XYZ file of C-alpha atoms in Angstrom:
529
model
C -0.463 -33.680 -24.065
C 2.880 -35.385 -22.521
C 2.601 -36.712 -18.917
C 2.396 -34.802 -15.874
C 5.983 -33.751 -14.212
C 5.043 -31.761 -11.301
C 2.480 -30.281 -9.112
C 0.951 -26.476 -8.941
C 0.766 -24.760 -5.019
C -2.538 -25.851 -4.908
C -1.963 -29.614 -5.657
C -3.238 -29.618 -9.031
C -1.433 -31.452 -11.987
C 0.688 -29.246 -14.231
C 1.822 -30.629 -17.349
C 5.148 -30.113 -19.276
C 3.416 -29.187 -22.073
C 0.315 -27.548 -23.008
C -1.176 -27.231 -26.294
C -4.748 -26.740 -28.243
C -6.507 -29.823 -26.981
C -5.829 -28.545 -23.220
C -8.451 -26.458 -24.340
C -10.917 -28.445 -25.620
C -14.711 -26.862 -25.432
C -13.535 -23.698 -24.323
C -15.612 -20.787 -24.985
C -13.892 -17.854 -25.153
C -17.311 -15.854 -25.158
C -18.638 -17.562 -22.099
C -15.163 -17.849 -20.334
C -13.107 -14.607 -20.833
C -15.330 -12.216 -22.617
C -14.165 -8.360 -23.221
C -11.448 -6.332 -20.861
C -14.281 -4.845 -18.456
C -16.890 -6.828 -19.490
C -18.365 -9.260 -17.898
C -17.879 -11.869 -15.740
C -14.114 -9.802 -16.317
C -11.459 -12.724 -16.417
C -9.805 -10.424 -18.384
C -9.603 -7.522 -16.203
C -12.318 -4.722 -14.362
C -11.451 -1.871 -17.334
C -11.122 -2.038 -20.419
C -7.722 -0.322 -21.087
C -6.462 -1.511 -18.001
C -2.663 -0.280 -17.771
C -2.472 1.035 -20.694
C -3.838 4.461 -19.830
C -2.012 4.524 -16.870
C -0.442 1.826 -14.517
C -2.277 0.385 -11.527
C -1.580 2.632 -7.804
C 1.521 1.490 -6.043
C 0.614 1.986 -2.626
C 3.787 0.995 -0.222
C 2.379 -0.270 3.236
C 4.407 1.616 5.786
C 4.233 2.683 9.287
C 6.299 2.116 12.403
C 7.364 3.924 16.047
C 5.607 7.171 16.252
C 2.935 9.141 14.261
C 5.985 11.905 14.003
C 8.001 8.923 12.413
C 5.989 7.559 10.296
C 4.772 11.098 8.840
C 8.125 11.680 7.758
C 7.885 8.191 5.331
C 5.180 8.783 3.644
C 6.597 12.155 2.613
C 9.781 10.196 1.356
C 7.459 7.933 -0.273
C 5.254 10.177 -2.073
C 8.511 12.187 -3.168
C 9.524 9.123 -4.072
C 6.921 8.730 -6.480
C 4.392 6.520 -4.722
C 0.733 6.690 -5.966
C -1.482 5.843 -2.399
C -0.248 5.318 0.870
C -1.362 2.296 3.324
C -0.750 2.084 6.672
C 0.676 -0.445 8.934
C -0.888 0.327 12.444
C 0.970 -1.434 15.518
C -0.718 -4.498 17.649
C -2.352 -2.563 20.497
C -3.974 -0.288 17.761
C -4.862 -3.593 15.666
C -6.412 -4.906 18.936
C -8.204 -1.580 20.119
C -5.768 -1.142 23.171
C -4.301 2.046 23.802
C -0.620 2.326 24.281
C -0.707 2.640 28.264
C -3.039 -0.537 28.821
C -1.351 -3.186 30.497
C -1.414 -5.748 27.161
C 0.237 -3.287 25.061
C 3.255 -3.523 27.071
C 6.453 -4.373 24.845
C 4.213 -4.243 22.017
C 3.883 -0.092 21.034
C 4.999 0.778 17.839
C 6.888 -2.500 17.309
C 5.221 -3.641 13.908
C 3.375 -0.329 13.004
C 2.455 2.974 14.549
C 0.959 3.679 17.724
C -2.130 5.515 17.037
C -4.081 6.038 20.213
C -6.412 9.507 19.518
C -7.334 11.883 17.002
C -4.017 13.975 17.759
C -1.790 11.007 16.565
C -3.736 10.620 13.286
C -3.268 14.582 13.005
C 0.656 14.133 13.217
C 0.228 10.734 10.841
C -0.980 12.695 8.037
C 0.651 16.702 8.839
C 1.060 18.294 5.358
C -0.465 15.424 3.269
C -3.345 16.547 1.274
C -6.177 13.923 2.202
C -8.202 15.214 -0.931
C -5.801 13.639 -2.752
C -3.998 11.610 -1.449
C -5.440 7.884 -1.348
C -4.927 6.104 1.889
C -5.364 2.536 2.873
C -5.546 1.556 6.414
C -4.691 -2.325 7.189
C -7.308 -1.703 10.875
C -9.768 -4.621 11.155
C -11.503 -4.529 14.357
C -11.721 -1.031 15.505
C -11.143 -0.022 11.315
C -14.750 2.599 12.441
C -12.551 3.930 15.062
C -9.586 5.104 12.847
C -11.887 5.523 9.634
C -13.551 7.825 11.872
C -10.786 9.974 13.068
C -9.006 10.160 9.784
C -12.276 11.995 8.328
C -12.492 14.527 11.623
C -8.289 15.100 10.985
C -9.404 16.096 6.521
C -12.442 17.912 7.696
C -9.956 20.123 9.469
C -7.721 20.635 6.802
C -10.490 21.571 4.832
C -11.057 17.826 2.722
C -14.269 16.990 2.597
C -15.750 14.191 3.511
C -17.012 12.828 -0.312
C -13.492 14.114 -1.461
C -11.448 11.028 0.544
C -10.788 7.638 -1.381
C -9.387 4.574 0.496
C -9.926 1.481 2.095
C -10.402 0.708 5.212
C -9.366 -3.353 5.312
C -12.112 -4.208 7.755
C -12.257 -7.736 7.203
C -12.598 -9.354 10.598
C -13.868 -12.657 9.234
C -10.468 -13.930 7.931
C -8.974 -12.986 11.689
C -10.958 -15.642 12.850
C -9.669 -17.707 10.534
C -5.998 -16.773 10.077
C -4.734 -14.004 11.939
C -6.307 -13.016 15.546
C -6.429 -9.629 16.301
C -10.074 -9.926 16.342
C -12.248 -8.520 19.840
C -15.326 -8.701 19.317
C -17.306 -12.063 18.745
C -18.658 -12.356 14.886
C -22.252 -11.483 14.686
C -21.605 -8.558 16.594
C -18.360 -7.665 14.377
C -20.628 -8.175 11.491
C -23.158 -5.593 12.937
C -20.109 -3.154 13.185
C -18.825 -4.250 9.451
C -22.800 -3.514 7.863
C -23.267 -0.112 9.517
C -19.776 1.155 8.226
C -21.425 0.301 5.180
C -24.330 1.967 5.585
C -21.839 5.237 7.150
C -19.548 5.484 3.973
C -22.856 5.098 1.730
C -23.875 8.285 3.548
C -20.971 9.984 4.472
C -17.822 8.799 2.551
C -19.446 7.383 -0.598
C -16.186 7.435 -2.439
C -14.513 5.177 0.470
C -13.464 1.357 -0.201
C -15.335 -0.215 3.018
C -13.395 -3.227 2.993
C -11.223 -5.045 1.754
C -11.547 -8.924 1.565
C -8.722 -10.841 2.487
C -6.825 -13.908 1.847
C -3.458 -12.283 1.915
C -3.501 -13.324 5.502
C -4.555 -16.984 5.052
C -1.953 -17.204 2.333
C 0.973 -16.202 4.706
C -0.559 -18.427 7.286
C 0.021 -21.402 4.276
C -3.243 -21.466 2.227
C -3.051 -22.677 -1.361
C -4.172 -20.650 -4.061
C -7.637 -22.548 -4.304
C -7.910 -22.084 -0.198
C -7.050 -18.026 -0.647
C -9.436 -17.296 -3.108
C -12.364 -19.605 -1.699
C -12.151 -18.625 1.792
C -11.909 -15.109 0.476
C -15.332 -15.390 -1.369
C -16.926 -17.445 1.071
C -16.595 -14.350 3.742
C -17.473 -11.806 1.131
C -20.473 -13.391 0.486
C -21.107 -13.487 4.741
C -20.616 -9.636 4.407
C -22.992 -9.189 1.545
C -25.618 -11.335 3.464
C -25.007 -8.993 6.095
C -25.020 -5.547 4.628
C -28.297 -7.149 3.009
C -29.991 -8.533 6.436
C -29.264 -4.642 7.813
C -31.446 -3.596 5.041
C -28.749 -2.393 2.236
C -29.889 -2.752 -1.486
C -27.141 -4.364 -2.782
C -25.510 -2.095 -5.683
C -25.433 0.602 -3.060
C -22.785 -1.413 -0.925
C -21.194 -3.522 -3.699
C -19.516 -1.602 -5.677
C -17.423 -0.328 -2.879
C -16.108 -3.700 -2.286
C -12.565 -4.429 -2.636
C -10.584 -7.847 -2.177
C -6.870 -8.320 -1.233
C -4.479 -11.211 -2.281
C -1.100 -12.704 -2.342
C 1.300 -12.823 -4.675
C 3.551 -15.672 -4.711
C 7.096 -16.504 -7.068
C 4.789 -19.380 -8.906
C 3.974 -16.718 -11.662
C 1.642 -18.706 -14.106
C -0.520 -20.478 -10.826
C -0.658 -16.627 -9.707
C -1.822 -15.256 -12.772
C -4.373 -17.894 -13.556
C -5.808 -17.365 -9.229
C -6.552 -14.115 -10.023
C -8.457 -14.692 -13.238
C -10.141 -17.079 -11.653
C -11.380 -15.097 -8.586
C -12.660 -12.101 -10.768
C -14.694 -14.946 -13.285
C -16.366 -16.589 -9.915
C -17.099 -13.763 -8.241
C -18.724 -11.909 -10.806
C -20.944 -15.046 -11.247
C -21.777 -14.891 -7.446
C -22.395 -11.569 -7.497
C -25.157 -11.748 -10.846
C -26.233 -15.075 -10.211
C -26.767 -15.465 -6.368
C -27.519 -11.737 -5.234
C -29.122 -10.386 -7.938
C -26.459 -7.240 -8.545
C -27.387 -5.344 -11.730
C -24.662 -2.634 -11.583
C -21.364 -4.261 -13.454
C -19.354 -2.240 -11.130
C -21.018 -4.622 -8.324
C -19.858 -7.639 -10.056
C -16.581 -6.333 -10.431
C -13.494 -8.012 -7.977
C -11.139 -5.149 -7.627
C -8.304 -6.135 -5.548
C -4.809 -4.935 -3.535
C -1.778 -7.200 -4.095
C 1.043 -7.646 -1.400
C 4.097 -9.702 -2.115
C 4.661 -13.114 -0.390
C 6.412 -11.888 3.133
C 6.347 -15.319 3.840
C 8.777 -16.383 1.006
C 10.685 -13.889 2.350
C 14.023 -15.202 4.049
C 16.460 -13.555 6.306
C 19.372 -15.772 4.248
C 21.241 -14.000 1.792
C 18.144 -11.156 2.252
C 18.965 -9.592 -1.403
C 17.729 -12.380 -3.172
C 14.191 -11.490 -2.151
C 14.872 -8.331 -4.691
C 14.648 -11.096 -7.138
C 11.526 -12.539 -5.859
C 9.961 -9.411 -5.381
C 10.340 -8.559 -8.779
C 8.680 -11.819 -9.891
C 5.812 -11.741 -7.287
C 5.137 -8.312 -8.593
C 4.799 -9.238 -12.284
C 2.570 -11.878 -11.485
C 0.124 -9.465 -9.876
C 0.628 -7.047 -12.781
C -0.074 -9.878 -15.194
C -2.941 -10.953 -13.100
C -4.598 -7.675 -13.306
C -4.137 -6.222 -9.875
C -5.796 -2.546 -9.683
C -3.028 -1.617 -6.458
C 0.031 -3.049 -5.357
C 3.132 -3.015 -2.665
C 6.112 -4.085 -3.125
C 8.032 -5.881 0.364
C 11.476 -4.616 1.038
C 13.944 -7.504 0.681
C 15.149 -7.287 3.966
C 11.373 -7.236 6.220
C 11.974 -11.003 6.968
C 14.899 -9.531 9.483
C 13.686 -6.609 10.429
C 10.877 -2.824 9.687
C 12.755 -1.950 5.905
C 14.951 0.549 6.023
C 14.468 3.575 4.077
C 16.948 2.598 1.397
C 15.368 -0.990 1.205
C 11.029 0.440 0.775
C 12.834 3.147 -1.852
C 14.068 0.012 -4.143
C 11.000 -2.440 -3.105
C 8.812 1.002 -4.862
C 12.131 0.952 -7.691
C 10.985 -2.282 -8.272
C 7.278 -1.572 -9.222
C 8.399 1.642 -11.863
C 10.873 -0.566 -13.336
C 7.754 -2.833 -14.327
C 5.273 -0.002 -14.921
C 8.041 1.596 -16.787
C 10.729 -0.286 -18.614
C 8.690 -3.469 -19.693
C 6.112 -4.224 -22.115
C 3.796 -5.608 -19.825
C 1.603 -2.240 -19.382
C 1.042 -1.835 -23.522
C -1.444 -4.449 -24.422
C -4.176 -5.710 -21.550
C -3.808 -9.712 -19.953
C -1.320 -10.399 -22.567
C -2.130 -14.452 -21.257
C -5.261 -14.578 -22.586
C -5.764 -17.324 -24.722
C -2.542 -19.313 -23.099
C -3.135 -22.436 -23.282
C -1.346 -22.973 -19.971
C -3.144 -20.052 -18.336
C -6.053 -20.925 -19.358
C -6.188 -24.588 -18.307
C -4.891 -23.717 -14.637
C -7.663 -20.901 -14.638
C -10.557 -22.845 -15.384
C -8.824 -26.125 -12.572
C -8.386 -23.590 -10.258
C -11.752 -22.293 -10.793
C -13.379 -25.929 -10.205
C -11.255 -26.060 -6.628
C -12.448 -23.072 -5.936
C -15.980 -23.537 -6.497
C -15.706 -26.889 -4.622
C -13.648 -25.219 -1.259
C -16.300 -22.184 -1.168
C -19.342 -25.019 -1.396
C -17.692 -26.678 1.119
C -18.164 -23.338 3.118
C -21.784 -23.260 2.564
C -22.704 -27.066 3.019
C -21.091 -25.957 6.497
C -23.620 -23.241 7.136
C -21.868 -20.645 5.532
C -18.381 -18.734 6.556
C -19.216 -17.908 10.363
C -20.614 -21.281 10.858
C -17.909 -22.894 8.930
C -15.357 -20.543 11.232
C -16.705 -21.607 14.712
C -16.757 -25.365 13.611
C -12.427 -24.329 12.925
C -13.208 -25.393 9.264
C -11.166 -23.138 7.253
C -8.411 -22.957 9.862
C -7.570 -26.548 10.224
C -7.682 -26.868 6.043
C -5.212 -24.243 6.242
C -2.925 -25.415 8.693
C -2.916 -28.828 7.005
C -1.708 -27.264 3.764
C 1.160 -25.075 5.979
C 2.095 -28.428 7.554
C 2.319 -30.278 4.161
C 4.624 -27.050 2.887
C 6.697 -27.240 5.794
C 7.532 -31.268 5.290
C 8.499 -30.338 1.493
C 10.598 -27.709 2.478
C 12.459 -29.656 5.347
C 13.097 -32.818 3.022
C 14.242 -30.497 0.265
C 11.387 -31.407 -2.399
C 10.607 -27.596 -2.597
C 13.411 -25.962 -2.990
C 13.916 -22.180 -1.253
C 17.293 -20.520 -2.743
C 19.586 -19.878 -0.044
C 17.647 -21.716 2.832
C 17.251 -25.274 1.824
C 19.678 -24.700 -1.320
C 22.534 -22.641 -2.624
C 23.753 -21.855 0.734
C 26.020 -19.647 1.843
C 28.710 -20.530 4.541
C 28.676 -17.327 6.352
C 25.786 -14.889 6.371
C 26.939 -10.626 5.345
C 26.871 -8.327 8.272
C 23.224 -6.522 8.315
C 22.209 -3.609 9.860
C 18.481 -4.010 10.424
C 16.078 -0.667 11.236
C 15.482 -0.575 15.117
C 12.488 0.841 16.987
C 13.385 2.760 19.822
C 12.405 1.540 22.979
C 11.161 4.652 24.368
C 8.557 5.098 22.064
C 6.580 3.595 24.451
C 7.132 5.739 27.320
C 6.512 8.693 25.224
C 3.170 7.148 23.709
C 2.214 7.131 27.123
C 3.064 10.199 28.332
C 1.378 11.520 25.524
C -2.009 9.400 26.528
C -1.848 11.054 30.582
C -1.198 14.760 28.774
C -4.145 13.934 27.144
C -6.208 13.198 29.440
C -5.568 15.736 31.804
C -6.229 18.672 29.484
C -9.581 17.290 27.753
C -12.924 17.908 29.283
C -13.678 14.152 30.991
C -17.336 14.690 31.441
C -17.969 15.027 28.268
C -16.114 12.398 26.850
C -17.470 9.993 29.898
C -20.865 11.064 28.157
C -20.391 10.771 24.433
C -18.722 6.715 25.228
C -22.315 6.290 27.260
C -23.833 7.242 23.786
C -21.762 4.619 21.920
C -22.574 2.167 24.701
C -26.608 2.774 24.057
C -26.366 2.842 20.256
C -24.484 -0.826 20.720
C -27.458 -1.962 22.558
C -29.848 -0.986 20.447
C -29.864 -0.870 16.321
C -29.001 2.710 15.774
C -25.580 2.925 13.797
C -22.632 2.861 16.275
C -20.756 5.368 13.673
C -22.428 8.333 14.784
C -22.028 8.406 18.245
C -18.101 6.679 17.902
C -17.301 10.069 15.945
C -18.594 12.325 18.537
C -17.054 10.386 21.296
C -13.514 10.888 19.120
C -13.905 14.443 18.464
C -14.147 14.799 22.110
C -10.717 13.409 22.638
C -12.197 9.730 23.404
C -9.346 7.225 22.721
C -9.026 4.641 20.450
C -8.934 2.170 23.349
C -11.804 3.807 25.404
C -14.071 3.679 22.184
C -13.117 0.223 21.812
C -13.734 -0.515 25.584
C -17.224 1.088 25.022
C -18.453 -1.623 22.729
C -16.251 -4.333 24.432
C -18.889 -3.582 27.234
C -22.269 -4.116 25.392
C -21.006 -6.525 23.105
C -18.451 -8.766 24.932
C -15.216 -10.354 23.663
C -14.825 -13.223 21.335
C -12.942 -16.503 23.217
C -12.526 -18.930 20.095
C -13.140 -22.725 20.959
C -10.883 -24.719 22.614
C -10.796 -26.933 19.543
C -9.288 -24.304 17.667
């Protein structure tokens, strides 16, 4: 092996070359095993993409319901697979559009959905049967995972019919994003009887998805992503199992979301890494005999953050890469960025060549004809099984802390994060990491763009629509089913049931969220955060 020449994203060596004794004492039985087989390094199925590619779900949403409606039909014409949904920051933060905070804020960097007659407009002549749908809510995710079964139930869907995810992962807000309200045991109660609701209800349903996409963007390694990832799912299981759930009735429902980033090889070797841990969490530590329990299905998101608003079109190219690593890491979903979302909401042209860019993989390469065509690299292999140690090490870190909440309110996993964004930042300022067209191959003058704007007025119409609202519904009875949600969050009785009645009633978004904000308080993070 010939000396080291340069560093991986998450500080470990990488060498210029790579060759048989990189490998020494690996065991390809113990290590990678079968496509679909456990601990599945290699991949959850068997055939993997070459049955059929993975679901490219585009993550859209912005302005109005109305609006937003009319993308996803261009999408799906387009030839999209799922659709996800980007939800605006009062929704995120269970505010309707008329409260005070949500001033400014309405339909800026998703849709305003406020009651169940938004979420009807969302979703007007889209078959929820089959159509999958992914909704990036953490927070109030019951609320609108709630109101999107009442809108299918009344186009005729039923209930065991709808497949999604909900991403309902408030843990990593704590850590790395903020639209978090309520404080964590009590958003952990919330997270257990959704659960316990889609196991019922919904039992086709993804009930959350785990994520480190967030604490990448925020400037997470790889190691930091995937550990901090695991390290929460595990809080959830724990959870789920404290409120009494067996645990291959919950698991296998379970869904993570990740990153991709331009470092291909680093990228593909993460994600074979995360599937190989956490299927020996899953066996090992919680006792799950179902392999679809030990399987880590994930969503993959390009890097926004190595987006740049310079010379925008070269993020096609980076796009492209960033989704090849995914496919070569064995994502099951994926979307795509639009090369121009680091300036602006992507214009229709831009998400129509960001989807372009996933059928041209699916499609035109060889990629999808043979499953993990890196297995056995010696390369891949080596920074799978490092990254896999660092891993291991970060998420035991976690639990010599008391575990993820514990290690959350002592700012753990924040402050290793913003150390690593802080070291990334230096490198890119003093040129050592090089970002085309920022730092590098500059232009002298930037190309006219014409960025998508959201109309300023959406606001005022949001609103109006809230007062409409309000004046035709039947107030007493919505005043009474919220006093239902208020007793259930009291007691132990699962907050679901009553939240659904309280929305079929014409209860907002914001007045369920109020509801619970009243039993169970707000969370104020520590002032050493």
């Amino acid at each position: 092996m010939s000396g080291t020449t340069a560093r991986t994203e998450s500080d470990l060596p990488i060498e210029s070359v790579y060759t048989a004794a990189s490998l020494d004492g690996f065991d390809p039985a113990d290590k990678l095993g079968q496509p679909g087989s456990y601990p599945f390094t290699r991949g959850v199925y068997p055939s993997m993409y070459t049955g059929r590619p993975w679901t490219m779900r585009q993550y859209a949403g912005f302005g109005t319901a109305k609006e937003s409606n009319e993308r996803y039909r261009q999408l799906v014409e387009a030839g999209t697979g799922g659709l996800s949904v980007a939800f605006d920051l009062p929704t995120q933060m269970g505010y309707d559009s008329d409260a005070p905070l949500a001033s400014g804020e309405v339909g800026k960097v998703g849709v305003a959905i406020d009651s169940i007659d938004d979420m009807r407009i969302l979703f007007d002549g889209l078959p929820l049967d089959k159509v999958s749908t992914s909704m990036t809510i953490n927070a109030p995710a019951s609320t609108l995972l709630l109101m999107y079964e009442l809108v299918a139930a009344e186009q005729g869907a039923p209930a065991d019919k709808l497949t999604g995810t909900i991403q309902n992962d408030v843990l990593k807000e704590y850590i790395a994003r903020g639209t978090y309200i309520y404080p964590p045991k009590e958003s952990l109660r919330l997270i257990s009887d959704i659960f316990a609701y889609c196991s019922n209800n919904i039992p086709r349903w993804n009930t959350i998805s785990i994520s480190g996409y967030h604490m990448a963007e925020a400037g997470a390694t790889p190691a930091q992503e995937v550990a901090f990832t695991l390290a929460n799912a595990k809080e959830y299981v724990r959870a789920a199992q404290a409120a009494g759930l067996d645990v291959d009735t919950f698991a296998p429902r379970l869904s993570f979301f990740f990153v991709a980033r331009t470092t291909l090889l680093e990228e593909v070797a993460k994600f074979r890494a995360a599937r190989r841990i956490w299927a020996r969490i899953m066996k090992e530590e919680f006792g799950a005999k179902n392999p679809k329990s030990q399987m880590l299905r994930f969503h993959t998101q390009t890097a926004g953050v190595q987006l740049t608003a310079q010379q925008p079109e070269v993020n096609l190219i980076r796009v492209s890469l960033q989704g090849l690593g995914a496919v070569l890491g064995g994502t099951q979903s994926l979307h795509t960025n639009s090369f121009d979302e680091a300036i602006a909401l992507p214009t229709q042209k831009a998400a129509r060549l960001a989807l372009r860019t996933q059928q041209v993989i699916a499609y035109e390469t060889d990629v999808c004809k043979t499953v993990d065509p890196f297995a056995g690299s010696y390369v891949v292999e080596s920074l799978t099984n490092e990254l896999e140690e660092q891993i291991l090490q970060l998420i035991q870190a976690v639990e010599d802390k008391g575990g993820a909440v514990s290690a959350i309110e002592q700012g753990f996993q924040k402050q290793e994060i913003e150390r690593s964004a802080y070291d990334q930042q230096l490198a890119t300022d003093s040129g050592e990491r090089i970002v085309v067209g920022l730092n590098k191959f500059t232009i002298p003058e930037e190309e006219p763009y014409e960025p998508l704007r959201v109309d300023p007025a959406i606001e005022a119409e949001q609103c109006a629509r809230l007062e409409r609202l309000r004046a035709d519904r039947d107030n007493d009875a919505v005043e009474r089913a919220l006093d239902a949600v208020r007793q259930a969050a009291q007691g132990s009785t699962n907050v679901l049931i009553p939240m659904k009645e309280a929305l079929a009633a014409h209860a907002t978004g914001g007045e369920v969220s109020n509801a619970l904000r009243d039993v169970w308080g707000m969370y104020n993070p520590p002032d050493a955060f």
